CSV table of C-alpha atoms in Angstrom, one decimal:
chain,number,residue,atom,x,y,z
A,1,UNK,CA,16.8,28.8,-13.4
A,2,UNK,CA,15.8,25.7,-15.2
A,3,UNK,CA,18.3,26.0,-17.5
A,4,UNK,CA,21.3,25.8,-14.7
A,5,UNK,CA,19.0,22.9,-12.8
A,6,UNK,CA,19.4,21.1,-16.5
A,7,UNK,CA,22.7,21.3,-16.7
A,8,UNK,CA,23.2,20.1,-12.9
A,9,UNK,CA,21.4,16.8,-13.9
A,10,UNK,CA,22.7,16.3,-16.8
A,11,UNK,CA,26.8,16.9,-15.7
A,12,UNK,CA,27.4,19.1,-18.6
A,13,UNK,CA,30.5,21.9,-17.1
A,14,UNK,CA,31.7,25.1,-18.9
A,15,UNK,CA,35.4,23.8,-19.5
A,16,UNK,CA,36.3,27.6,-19.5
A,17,UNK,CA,35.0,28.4,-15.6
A,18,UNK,CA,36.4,24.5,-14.8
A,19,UNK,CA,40.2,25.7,-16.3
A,20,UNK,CA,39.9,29.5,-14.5
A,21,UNK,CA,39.3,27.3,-11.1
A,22,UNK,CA,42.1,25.4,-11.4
A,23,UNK,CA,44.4,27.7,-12.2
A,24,UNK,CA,43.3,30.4,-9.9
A,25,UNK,CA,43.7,26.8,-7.0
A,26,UNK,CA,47.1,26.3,-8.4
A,27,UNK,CA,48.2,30.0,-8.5
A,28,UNK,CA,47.9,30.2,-4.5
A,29,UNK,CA,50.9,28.3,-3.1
A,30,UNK,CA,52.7,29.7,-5.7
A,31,UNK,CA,51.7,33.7,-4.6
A,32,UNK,CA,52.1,31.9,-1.0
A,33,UNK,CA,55.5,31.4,-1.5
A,34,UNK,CA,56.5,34.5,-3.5
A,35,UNK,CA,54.9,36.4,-0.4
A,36,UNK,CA,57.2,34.7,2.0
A,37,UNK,CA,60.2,35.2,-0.2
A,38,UNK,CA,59.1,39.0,-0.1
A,39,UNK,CA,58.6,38.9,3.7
A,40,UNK,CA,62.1,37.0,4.1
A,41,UNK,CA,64.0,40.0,2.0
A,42,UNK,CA,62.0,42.5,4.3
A,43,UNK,CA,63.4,41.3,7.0
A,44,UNK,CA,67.2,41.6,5.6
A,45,UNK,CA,66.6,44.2,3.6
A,46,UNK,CA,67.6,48.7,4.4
A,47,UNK,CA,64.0,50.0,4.4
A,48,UNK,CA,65.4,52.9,2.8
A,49,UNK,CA,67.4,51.7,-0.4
A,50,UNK,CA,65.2,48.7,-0.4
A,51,UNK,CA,68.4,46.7,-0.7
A,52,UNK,CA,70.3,43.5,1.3
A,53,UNK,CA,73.1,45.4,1.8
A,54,UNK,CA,76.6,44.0,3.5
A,55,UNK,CA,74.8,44.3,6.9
A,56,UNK,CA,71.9,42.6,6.1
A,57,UNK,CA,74.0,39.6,4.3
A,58,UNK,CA,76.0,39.0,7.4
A,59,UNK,CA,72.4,39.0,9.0
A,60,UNK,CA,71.9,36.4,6.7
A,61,UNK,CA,74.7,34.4,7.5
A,62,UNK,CA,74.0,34.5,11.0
A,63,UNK,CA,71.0,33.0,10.8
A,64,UNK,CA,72.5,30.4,7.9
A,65,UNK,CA,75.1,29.7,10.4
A,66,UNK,CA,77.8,30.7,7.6
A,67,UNK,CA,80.3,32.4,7.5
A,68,UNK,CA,80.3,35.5,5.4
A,69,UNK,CA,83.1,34.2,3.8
A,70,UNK,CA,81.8,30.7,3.1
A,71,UNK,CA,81.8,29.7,-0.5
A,72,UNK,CA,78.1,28.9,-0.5
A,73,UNK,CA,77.1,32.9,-0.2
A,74,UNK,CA,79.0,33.3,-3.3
A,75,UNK,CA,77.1,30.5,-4.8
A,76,UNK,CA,74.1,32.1,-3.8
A,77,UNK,CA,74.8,35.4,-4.9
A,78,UNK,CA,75.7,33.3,-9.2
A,79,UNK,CA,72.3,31.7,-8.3
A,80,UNK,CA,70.5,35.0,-7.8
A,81,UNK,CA,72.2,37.3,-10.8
A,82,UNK,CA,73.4,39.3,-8.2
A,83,UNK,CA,75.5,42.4,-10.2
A,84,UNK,CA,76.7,44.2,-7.4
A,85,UNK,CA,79.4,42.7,-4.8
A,86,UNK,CA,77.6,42.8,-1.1
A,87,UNK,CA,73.9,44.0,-2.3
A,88,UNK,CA,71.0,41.9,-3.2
A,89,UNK,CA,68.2,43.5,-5.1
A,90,UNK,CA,64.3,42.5,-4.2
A,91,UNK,CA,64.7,40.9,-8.1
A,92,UNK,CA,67.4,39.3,-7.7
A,93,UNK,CA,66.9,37.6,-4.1
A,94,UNK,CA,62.9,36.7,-5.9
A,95,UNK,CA,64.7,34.8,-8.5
A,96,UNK,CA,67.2,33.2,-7.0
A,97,UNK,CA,64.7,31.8,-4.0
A,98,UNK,CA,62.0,30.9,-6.4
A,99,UNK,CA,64.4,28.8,-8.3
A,100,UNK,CA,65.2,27.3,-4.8
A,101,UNK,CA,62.3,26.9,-4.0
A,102,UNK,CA,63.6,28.5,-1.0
A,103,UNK,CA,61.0,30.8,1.3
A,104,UNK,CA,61.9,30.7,4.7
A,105,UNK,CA,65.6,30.5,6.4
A,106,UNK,CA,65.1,26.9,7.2
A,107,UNK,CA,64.4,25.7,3.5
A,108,UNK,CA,67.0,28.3,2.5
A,109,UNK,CA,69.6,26.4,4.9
A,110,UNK,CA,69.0,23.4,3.2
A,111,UNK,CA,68.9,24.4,0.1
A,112,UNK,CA,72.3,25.8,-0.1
A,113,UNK,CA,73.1,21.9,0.1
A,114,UNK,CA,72.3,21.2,-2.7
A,115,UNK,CA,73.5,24.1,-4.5
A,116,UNK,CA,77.0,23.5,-3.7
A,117,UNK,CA,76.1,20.1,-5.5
A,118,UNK,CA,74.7,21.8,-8.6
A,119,UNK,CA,77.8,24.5,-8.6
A,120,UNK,CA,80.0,21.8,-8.5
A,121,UNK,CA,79.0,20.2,-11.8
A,122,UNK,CA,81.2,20.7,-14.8
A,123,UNK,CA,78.6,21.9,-17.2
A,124,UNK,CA,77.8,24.9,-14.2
A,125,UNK,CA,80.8,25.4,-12.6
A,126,UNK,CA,82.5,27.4,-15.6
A,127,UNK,CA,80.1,29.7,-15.4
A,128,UNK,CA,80.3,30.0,-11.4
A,129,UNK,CA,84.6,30.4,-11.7
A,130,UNK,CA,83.9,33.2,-14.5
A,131,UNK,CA,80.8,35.0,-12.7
A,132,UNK,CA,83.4,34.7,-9.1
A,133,UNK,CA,85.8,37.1,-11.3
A,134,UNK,CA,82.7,39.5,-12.8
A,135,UNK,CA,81.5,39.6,-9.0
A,136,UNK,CA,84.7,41.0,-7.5
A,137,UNK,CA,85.1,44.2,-9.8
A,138,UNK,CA,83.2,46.3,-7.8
A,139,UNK,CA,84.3,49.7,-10.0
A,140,UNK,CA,82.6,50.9,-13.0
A,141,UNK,CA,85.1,49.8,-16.0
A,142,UNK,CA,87.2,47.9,-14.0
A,143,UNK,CA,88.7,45.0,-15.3
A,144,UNK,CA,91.4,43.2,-13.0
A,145,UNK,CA,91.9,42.5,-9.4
A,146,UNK,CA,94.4,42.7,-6.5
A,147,UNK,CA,96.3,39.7,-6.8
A,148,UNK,CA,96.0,39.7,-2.9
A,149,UNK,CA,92.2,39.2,-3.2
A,150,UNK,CA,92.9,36.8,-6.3
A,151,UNK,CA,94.6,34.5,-3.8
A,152,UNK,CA,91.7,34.3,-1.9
A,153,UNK,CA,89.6,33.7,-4.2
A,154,UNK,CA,91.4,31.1,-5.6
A,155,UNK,CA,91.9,29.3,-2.3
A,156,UNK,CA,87.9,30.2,-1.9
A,157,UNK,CA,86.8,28.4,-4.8
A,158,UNK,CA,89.3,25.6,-6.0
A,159,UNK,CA,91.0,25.1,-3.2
A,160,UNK,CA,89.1,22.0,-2.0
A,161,UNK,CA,89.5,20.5,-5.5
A,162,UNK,CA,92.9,21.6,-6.7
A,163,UNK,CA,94.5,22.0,-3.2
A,164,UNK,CA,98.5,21.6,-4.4
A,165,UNK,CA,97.7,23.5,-7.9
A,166,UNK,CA,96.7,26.4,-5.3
A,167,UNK,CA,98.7,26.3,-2.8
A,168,UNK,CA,101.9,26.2,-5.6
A,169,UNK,CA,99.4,29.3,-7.5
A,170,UNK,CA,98.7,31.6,-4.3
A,171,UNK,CA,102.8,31.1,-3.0
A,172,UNK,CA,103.7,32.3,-6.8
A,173,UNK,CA,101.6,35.3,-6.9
A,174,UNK,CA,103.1,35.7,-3.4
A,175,UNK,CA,106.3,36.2,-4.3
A,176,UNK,CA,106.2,37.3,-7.6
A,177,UNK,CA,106.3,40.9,-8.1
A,178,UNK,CA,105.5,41.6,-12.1
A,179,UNK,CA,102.2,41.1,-11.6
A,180,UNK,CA,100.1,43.4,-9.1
A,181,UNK,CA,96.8,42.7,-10.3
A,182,UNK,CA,95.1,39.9,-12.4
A,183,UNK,CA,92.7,40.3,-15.5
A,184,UNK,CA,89.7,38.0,-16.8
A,185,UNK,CA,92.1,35.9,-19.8
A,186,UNK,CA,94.7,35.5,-16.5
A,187,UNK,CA,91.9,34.0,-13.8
A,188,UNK,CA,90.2,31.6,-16.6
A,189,UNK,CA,94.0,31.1,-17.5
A,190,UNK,CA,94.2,29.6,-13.8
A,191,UNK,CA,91.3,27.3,-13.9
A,192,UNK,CA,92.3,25.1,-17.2
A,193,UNK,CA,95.9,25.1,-15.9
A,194,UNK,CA,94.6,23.4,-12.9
A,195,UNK,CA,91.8,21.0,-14.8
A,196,UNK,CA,94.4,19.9,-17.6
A,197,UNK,CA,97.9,20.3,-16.6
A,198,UNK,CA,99.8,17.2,-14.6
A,199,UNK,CA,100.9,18.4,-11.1
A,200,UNK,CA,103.3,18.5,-10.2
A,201,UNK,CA,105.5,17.3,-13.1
A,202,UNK,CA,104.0,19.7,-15.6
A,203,UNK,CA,105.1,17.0,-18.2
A,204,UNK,CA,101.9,18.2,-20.2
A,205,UNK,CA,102.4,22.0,-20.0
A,206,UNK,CA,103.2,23.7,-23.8
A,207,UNK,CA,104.2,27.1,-23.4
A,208,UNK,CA,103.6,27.0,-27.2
A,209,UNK,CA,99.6,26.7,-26.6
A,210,UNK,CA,99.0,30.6,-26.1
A,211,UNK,CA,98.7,30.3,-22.3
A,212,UNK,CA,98.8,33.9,-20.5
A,213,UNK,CA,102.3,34.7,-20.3
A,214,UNK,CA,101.8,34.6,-16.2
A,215,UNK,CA,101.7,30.6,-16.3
A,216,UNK,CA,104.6,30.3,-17.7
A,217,UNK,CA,106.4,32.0,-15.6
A,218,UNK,CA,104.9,30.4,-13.0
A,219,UNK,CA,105.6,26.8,-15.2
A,220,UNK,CA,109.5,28.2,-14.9
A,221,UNK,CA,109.3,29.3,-11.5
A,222,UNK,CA,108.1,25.3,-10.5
A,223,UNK,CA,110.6,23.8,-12.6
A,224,UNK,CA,113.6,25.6,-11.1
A,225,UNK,CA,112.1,24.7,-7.5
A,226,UNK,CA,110.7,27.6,-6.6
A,227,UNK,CA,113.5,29.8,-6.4
């Protein structure tokens, strides 16, 4: 007892009790917030599979006030790892909140603001175009796509910021009919053609710089008006 009195007077403090009191202060908003994100994929999620499946994303949107199809939920889905087309896991839905700091619908809303911004930035937005691809083969081993769901997907992703390049793209693949389904080297083909190539003279275009043989026959198909 006199011991602990001296120390009072004196304003000597164990620096090991003073650090486990901090960080046990600091640890609470933290397990606050990892509780709410828990709550928030409870409320989505199939008690059952312990999943967000499509119903529960829809959910989601409705309470986003999104569409299902907006661009944003596909942002979402690169920001959260997600592996499987239409499912979030309870991992994947912690991380992806956490790192958005996101734990209630309100703060999720805003936050997908601002992850369009951080999408949209070149050093990111590989990534997002090449992970769009990876999201959409929803077999095991599969490795291209309908060129139907390509052209949505292109329209869904660069259409805002390569509107001609995409319109010109989605009519070709339209039209075309060597081509019935699109593979990785093809979609990442489609993306540099847009960011480098003039439109629509194509005075830049070399057939001679291995482009996938698809572009040029689209390059031909432009040059002869679209015949």
């Amino acid at each position: 007892m006199i011991r602990r009195s001296s120390t009072r007077k004196t304003g000597t403090t164990n620096p090991s009790a003073s650090a486990d009191n901090h960080r046990s202060a600091s640890s609470k908003p933290v397990t606050k917030e990892v509780e709410r994100i828990g709550q928030l994929f409870n409320s989505y999620a199939n008690s059952v599979t312990n999943l967000i499946e499509p119903e529960g994303i829809e959910a989601l949107c409705s309470d986003l006030g999104v569409d299902h199809t907006d661009v944003r939920i596909l942002m979402l889905a690169w920001k959260m790892k997600s592996e499987k087309q239409g499912y979030f896991t309870q991992d994947e839905w912690r991380v992806g909140l956490k790192s958005l700091h996101a734990d209630t619908i309100t703060k999720l809303k805003k936050a997908l603001v601002d992850l369009e911004k951080e999408v949209r930035k070149p050093s990111n937005f590989l990534d997002f175009y090449s992970y769009a691809f990876r999201y959409c083969l929803t077999e095991e081993k599969q490795k291209s796509i309908d060129t139907e769901i390509i052209c949505e997907l292109l329209d869904l992703i660069l259409g805002s910021q390569f509107s001609p390049q995409v319109s010109s793209l989605v009519e070709y693949l339209k039209c075309q009919n060597d081509y019935k389904v699109i593979n990785m080297d093809q979609w990442m083909g489609f993306f540099r053609f847009c960011s480098e190539i003039s439109f629509p003279d194509l005075k830049n275009y070399d057939a001679d710089l291995a482009w996938p043989l698809i572009l040029d026959n689209f390059v031909d198909w432009m040059r002869v008006g679209k015949s």
